[in-house]
Coordinates of C-alpha atoms in Angstrom, one line a residue:
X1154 CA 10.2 -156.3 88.6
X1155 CA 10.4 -158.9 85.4
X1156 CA 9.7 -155.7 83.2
X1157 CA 12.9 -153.6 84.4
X1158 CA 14.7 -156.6 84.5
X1159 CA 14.4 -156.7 80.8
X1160 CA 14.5 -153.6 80.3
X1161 CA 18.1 -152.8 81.6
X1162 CA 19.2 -156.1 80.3
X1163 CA 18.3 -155.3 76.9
X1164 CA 20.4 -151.7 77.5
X1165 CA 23.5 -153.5 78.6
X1166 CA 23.0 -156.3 75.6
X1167 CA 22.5 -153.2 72.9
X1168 CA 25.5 -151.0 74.7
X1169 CA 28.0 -154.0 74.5
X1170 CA 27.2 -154.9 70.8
X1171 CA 27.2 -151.3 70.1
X1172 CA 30.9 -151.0 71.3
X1173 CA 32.2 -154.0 69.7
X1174 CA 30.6 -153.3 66.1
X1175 CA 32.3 -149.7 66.5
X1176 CA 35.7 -150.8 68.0
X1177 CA 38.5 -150.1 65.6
X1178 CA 41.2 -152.4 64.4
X1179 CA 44.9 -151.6 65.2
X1180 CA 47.9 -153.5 63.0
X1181 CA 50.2 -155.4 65.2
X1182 CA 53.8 -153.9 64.3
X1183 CA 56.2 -154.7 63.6
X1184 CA 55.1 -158.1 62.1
X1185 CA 57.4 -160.2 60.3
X1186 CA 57.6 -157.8 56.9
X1187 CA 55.5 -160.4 55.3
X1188 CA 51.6 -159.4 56.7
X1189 CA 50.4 -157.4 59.9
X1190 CA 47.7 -159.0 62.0
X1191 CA 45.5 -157.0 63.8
X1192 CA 44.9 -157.2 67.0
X1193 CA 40.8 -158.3 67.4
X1194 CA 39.1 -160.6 65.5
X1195 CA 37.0 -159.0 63.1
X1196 CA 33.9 -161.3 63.1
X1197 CA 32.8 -163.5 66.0
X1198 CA 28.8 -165.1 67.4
X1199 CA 29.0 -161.5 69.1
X1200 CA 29.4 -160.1 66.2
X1201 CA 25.9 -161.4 64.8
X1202 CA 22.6 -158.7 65.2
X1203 CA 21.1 -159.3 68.5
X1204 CA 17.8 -160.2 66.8
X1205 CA 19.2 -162.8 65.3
X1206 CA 19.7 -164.4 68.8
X1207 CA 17.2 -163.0 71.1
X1208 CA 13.3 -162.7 70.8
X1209 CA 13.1 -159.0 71.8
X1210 CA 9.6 -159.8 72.5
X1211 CA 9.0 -159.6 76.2
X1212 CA 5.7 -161.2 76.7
X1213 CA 7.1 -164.4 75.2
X1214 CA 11.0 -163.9 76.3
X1215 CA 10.6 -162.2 79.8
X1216 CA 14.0 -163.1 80.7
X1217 CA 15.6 -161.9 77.5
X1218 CA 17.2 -165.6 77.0
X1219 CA 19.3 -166.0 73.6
X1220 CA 16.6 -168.3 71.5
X1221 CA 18.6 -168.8 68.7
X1222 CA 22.7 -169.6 69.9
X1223 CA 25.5 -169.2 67.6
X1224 CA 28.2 -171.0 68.2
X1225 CA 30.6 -169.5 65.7
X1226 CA 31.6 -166.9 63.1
X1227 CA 34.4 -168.7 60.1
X1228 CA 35.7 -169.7 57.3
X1229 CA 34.6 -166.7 54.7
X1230 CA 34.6 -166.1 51.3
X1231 CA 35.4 -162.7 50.2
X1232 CA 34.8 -160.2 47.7
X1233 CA 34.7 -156.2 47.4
X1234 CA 31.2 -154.9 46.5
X1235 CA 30.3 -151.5 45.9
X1236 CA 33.3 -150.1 47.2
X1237 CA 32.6 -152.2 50.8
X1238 CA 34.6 -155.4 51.5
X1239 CA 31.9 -157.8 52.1
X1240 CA 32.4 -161.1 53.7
X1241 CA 30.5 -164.4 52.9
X1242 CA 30.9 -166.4 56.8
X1243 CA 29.9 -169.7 57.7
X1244 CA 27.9 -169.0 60.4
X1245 CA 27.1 -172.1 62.9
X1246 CA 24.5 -172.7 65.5
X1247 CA 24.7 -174.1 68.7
X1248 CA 22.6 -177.1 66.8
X1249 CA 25.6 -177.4 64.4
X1250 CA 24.5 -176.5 61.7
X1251 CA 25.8 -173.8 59.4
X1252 CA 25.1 -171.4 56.9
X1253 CA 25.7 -168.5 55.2
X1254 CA 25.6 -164.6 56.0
X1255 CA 26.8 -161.6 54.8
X1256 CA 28.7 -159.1 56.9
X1257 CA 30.5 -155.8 55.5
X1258 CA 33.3 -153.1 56.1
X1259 CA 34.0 -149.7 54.7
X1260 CA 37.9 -150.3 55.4
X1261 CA 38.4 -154.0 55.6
X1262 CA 39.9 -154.1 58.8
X1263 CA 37.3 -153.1 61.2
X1264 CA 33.2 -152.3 61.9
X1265 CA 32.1 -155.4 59.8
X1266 CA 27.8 -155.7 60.2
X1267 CA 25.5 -158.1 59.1
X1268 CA 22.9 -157.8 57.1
X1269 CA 19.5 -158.2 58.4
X1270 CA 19.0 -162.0 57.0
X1271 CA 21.4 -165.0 56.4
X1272 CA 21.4 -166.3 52.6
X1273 CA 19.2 -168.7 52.1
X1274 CA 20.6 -170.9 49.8
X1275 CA 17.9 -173.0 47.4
X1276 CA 18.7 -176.7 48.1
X1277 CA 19.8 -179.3 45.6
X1278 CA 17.3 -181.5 44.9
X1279 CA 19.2 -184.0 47.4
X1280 CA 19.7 -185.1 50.7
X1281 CA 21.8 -182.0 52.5
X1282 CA 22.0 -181.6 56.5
X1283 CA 24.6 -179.3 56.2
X1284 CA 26.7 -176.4 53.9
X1285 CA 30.1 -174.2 54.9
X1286 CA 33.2 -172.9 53.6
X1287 CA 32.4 -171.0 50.4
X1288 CA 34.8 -169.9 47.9
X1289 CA 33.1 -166.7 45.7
X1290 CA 34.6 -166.0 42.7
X1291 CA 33.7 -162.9 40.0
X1292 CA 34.8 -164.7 36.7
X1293 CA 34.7 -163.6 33.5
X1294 CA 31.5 -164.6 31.9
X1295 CA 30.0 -161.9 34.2
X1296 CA 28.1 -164.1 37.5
X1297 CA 29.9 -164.2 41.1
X1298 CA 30.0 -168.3 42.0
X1299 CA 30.2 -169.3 45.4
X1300 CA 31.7 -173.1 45.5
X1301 CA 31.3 -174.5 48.9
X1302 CA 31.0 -178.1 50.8
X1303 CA 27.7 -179.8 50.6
X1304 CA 27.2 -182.4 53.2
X1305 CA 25.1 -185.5 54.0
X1306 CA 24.8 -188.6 56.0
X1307 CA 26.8 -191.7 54.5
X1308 CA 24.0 -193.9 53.2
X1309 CA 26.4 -196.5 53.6
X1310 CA 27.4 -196.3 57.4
X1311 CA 25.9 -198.9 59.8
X1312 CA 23.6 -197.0 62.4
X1313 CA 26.4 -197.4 64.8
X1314 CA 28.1 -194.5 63.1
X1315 CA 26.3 -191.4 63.4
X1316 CA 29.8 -189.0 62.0
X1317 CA 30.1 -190.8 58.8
X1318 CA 29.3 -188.4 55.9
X1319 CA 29.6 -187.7 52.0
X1320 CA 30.8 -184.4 51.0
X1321 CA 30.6 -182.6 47.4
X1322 CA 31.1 -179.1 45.6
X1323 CA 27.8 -177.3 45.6
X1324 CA 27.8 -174.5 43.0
X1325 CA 25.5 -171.6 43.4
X1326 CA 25.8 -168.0 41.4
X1327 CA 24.5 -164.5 42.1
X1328 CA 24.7 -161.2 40.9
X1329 CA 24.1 -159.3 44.0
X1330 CA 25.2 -161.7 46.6
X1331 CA 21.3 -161.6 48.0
X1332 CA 20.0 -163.9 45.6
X1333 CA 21.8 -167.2 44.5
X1334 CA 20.5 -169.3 41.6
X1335 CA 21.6 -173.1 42.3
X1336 CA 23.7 -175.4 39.9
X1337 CA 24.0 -179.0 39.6
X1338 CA 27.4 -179.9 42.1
X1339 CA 30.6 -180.8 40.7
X1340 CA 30.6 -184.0 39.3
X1341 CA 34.1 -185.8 39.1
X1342 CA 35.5 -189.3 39.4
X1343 CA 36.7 -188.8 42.8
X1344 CA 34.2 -190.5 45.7
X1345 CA 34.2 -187.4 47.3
X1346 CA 35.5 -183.5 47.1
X1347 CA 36.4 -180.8 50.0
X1348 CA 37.4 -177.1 48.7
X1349 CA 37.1 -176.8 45.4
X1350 CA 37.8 -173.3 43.7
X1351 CA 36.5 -171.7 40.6
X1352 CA 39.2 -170.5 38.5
X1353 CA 38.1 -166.8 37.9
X1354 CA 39.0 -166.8 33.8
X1355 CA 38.2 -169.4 31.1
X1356 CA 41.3 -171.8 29.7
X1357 CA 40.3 -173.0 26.4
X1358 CA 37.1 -171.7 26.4
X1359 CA 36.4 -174.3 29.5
X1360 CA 35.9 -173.8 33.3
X1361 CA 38.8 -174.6 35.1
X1362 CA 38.2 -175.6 38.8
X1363 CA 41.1 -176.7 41.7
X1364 CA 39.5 -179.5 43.1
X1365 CA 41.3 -181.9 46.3
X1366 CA 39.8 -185.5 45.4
X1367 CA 39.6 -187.5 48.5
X1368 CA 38.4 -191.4 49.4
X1369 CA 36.8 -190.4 52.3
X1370 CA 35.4 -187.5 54.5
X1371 CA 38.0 -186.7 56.8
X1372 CA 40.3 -188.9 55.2
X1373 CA 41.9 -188.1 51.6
X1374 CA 42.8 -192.0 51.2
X1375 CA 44.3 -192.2 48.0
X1376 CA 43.5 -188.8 47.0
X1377 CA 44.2 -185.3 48.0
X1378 CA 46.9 -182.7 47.0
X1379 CA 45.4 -180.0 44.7
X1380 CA 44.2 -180.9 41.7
X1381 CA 43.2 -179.1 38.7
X1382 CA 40.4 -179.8 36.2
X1383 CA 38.3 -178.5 33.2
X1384 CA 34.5 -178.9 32.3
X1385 CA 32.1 -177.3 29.0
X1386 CA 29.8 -176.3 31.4
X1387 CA 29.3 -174.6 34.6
X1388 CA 25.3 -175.4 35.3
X1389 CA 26.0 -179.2 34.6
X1390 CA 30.2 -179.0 35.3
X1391 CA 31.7 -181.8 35.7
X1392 CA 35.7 -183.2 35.4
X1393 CA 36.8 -186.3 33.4
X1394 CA 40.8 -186.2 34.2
X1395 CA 42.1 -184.3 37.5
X1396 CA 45.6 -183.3 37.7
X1397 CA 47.4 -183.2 41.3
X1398 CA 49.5 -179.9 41.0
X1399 CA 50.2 -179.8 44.6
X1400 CA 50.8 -183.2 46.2
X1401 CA 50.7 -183.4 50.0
X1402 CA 54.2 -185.0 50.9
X1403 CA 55.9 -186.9 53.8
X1404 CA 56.9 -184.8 56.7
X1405 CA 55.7 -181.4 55.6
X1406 CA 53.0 -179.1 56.7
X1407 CA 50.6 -180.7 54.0
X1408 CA 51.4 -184.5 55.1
X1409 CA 47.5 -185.3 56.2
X1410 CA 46.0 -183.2 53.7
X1411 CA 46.0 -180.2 51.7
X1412 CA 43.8 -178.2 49.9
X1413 CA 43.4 -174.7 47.8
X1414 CA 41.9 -171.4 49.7
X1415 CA 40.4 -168.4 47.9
X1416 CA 40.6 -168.6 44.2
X1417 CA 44.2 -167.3 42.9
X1418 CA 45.3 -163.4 42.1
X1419 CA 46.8 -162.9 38.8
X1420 CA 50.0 -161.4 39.1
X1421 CA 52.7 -160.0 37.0
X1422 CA 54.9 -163.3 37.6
X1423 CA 51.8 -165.7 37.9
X1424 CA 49.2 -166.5 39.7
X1425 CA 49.4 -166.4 43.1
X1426 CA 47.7 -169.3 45.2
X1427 CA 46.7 -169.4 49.2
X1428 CA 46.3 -173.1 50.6
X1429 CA 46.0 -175.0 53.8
X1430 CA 48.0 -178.0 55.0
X1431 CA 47.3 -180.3 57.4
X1432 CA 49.5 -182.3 59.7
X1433 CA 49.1 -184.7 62.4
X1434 CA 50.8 -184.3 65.7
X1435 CA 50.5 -185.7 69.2
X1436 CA 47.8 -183.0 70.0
X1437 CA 45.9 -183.8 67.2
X1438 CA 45.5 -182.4 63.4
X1439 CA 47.4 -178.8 62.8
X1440 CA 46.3 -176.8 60.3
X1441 CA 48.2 -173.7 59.1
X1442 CA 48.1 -171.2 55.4
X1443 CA 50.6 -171.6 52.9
X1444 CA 51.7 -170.0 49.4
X1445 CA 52.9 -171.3 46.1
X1446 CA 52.8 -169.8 42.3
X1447 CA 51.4 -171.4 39.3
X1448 CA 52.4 -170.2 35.5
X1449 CA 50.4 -167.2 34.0
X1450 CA 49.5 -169.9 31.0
X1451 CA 50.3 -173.2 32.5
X1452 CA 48.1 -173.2 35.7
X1453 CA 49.2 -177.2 36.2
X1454 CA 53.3 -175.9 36.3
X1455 CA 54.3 -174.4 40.1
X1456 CA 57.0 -172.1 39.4
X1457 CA 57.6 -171.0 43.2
X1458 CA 56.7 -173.0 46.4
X1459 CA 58.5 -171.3 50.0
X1460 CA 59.0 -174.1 52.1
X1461 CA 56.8 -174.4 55.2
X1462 CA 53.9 -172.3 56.4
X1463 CA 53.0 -168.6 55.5
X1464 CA 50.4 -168.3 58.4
X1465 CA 50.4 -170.7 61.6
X1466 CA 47.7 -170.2 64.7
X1467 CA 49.2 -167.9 67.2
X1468 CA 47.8 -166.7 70.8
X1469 CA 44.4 -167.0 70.9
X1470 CA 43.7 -168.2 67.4
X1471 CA 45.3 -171.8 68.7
X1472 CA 41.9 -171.7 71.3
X1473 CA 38.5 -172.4 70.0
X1474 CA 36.3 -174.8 68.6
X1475 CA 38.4 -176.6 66.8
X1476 CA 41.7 -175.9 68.3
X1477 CA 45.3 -175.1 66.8
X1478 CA 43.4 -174.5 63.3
X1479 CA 44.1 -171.7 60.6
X1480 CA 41.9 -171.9 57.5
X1481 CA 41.4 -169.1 54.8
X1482 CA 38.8 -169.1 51.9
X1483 CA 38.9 -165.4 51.1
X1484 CA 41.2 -162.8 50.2
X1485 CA 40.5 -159.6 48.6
X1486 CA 43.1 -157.8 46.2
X1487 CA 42.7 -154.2 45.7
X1488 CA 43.3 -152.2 42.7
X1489 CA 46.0 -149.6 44.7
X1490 CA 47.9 -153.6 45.6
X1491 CA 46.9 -153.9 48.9
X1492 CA 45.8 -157.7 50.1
X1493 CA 43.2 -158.3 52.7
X1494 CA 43.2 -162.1 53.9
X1495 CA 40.6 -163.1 55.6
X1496 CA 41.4 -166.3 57.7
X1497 CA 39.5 -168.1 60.1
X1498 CA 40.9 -169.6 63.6
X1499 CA 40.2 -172.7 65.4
X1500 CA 36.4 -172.8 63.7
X1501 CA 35.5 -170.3 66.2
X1502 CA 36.3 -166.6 64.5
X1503 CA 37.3 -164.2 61.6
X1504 CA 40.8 -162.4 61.4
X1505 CA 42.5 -160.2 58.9
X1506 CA 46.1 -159.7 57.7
X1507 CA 47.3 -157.1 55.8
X1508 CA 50.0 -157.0 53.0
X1509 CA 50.5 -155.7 49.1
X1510 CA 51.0 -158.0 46.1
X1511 CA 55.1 -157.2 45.8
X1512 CA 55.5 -158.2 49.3
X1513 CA 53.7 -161.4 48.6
X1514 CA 55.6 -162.0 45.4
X1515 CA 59.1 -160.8 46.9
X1516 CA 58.0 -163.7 49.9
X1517 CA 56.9 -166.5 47.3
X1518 CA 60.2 -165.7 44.7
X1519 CA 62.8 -165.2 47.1
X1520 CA 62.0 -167.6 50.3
X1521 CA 63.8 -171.1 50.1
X1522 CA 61.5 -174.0 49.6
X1523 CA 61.6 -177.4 51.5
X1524 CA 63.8 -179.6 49.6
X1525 CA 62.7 -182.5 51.9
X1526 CA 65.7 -183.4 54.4
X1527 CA 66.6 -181.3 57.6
X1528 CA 70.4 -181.4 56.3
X1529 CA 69.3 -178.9 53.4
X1530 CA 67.4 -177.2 55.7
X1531 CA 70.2 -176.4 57.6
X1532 CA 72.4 -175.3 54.1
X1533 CA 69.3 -172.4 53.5
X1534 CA 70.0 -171.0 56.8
X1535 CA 73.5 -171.4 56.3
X1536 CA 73.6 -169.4 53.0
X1537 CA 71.4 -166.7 54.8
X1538 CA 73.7 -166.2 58.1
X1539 CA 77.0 -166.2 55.8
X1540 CA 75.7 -163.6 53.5
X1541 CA 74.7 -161.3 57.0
X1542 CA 78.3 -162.2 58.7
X1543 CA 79.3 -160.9 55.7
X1544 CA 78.6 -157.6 56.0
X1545 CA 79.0 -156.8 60.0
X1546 CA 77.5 -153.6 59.6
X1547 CA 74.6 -155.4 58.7
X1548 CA 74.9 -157.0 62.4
X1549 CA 76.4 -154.1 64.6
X1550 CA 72.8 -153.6 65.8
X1551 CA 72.3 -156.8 67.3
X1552 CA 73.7 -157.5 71.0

C-alpha cells in the first residue's frame, strides 16, 4: 500500500514539475510601449529540483514529505553566460534563511532550471546568519563580482529584540559563477550599507561602487539616497567620501528609501540606471522600480530623471511574502539592444520584462520628471493633452 502510495505520488510530483519547467512564456500585449510583461513568473519554490526538497529515498521518506521547504524564489542578479541567460536568485527556506542558486534560460523568457547545487558561498571570517540580494557585475579587469547584503544579529540589541540586525556589502568574485573567491566587505563610514553595486569600468584607475548609507537596518536615518564612491582596491575596498547622487525626497516614490538595482548599461547618451523607491502608505511600505541617467564621464551628474515609477506591483505581484513589493537586481542587455529585466515581486517570485535600449532611452529623455508640487504636475499633462487636441486626427479614434 505505502509503496504505490509513493510510487504514484512521486509520478504526479515529476509530471507537474515537468510541465511547469517546459511551459512557455507569452508577452502580455499591448503593454504600455515602454516593456511587455509576460504572463507567468519565470522562477518560483516550484521552480527548484525536486531533490532539493524531497528525500526520494523511500525507506526513510515513505510518505514522500518535502524535507527541505522553500519558501521563495527572488531578488536575482543576472548575467548572460555562454550564450544562456543565467540567473543568480536568492533562494529562501521555510527556516528563513537564504542563499544563492543558479538557474538558466536559452531565451530569457521561459524554461529557466537549476543547477544541481546552490552556491556555496565561503564565509567571511565573521558572524553571518544570513546573505541575499546579489548584484553580479563583469568589469573590466576581467572577474564577475557578485555584491550582495551580509547580515548578522545586532550585538548591541537588548535580548528583548530578536529583529535587530547589522547589514554590510559582502564582495565575492568568480570566473565561472560555480566557484566564488571571498573579499573583505565594503568598508565605509556609514554604520551600515544595503545594495551596493559595482560599477562595471574603472574611473581613475579606481573602483567605483553606488552605495545607499543608512543609520540603521530597516531605517536609513540620516542616510540613504544613492551614493557613489571610489576605493584603490577591490580585495580590501573601502570608501573615504560618499556622494548622494540620488536623494530620496518628500512625497515621492523614494520618500522612505531608495536604493540602486543592477549595475548601470552604458548607453550612447549615458549610463542608464534601474533603482527602487520606497514609500510608506497606510498599508504599509510600497516598493516599486524606477529610472534615471547619469553622465557618460560624470557618473555623480543625473542628466535625466522621469518623474514617478517605471515598474509598480500589479495583479498577482502585489500578493506574496512581502506584499505590494517590486524589487530588481538584474538586467541583462544584449548585443542586438534587447533588455531583459529581471524583477522580483512581493519576496515571493521572479518575473521578466522585455524592452530595447532606444525605448528605454526615448522613456528616460522624453518623460516629464517630478518637479515636486501637484500644480506642475498638472501643467505636464496639460502640455501633453493640448499638443493631442491639437491635431484631432490624432484623437478621431477615440470614443
Amino acid at each position: 500500500m505505502i509503496k504505490h502510495y509513493f510510487k504514484v505520488r512521486l509520478e504526479q510530483l515529476n509530471e507537474e514539475y515537468a510541465t511547469l519547467i517546459r511551459r512557455t512564456n507569452e508577452p502580455r500585449t499591448p503593454g504600455n510601449g515602454i516593456f511587455l510583461r509576460y504572463t507567468n513568473p519565470i522562477l518560483t519554490a516550484a521552480h527548484t529540483p525536486l531533490f532539493w526538497r524531497y528525500d526520494l529515498d523511500q525507506r526513510s521518506n515513505p510518505f514522500l514529505m518535502e524535507r527541505f521547504g522553500i519558501n521563495g524564489v527572488f531578488n536575482a542578479g543576472a548575467i548572460k553566460w555562454k550564450d544562456r541567460y543565467a540567473l543568480m536568485v536568492r533562494v529562501e527556506g521555510w527556516d528563513r534563511k537564504s542563499f544563492f542558486a543558479i538557474a538558466e534560460s536559452p531565451n530569457g523568457v521561459d524554461n529557466f532550471t537549476f543547477l544541481d547545487s546552490p552556491i556555496h558561498m565561503p564565509g567571511s571570517g565573521k558572524p553571518e546568519t544570513n546573505i541575499y540580494d546579489i548584484r553580479l557585475t563583469r568589469h573590466e579587469d576581467g572577474w564577475i563580482y557578485g555584491l550582495f547584503c551580509t547580515e548578522s544579529k545586532d550585538p548591541n540589541a537588548p535580548v528583548s529584540d530578536q529583529s535587530a540586525a547589522v547589514a554590510q556589502c559582502g564582495i565575492a568574485r568568480t570566473r565561472d559563477l560555480v566557484d566564488w573567491e571571498r573579499l573583505d566587505d565594503l568598508k565605509t563610514g556609514s554604520p551600515q550599507q544595503r545594495n551596493v553595486v559595482l560599477h562595471p569600468e574603472f574611473v581613475g584607475g579606481k573602483y567605483a561602487f553606488y552605495t545607499r548609507p543608512q543609520d540603521g537596518f530597516a531605517n536609513t536615518g540620516t542616510g540613504g539616497g544613492v551614493g557613489f564612491g571610489l576605493s584603490d582596491s577591490i580585495t580590501h575596498a573601502s570608501i573615504e567620501k560618499e556622494i548622494i547622487i540620488d536623494p530620496r525626497l518628500y512625497h515621492t516614490i523614494s520618500e522612505t528609501k531608495n536604493g540602486l538595482g543592477p549595475g548601470p548599461i552604458r548607453t550612447r547618451l549615458g549610463w542608464l540606471h534601474l533603482a527602487h523607491g520606497v514609500r510608506n502608505t497606510a498599508a504599509g511600505l510600497r516598493y516599486t522600480l524606477y529610472l534615471f541617467m547619469t553622465d557618460l564621464h560624470d557618473l555623480t551628474r543625473v542628466i535625466y530623471k522621469p518623474g514617478g515609477y517605471f515598474i509598480a506591483p500589479k495583479g498577482e505581484e502585489r500578493v506574496g511574502d512581502v506584499s505590494n513589493v517590486v524589487f530588481c537586481n538584474g538586467w541583462i542587455a544584449d548585443d542586438d539592444g534587447r533588455v531583459f529585466i529581471y524583477y522580483a515581486s512581493s519576496d515571493t517570485r521572479m518575473h521578466v520584462a522585455t524592452t530595447t535600449i532606444e525605448q528605454l532611452l526615448d522613456y528616460v529623455v522624453n518623460t516629464p520628471e517630478d518637479e515636486g508640487s501637484s500644480a506642475s504636475s498638472v501643467g505636464s499633462l496639460q502640455q501633453l493633452i493640448n499638443k493631442n487636441l491639437a491635431s484631432r486626427e490624432i484623437i478621431k479614434i477615440f470614443p
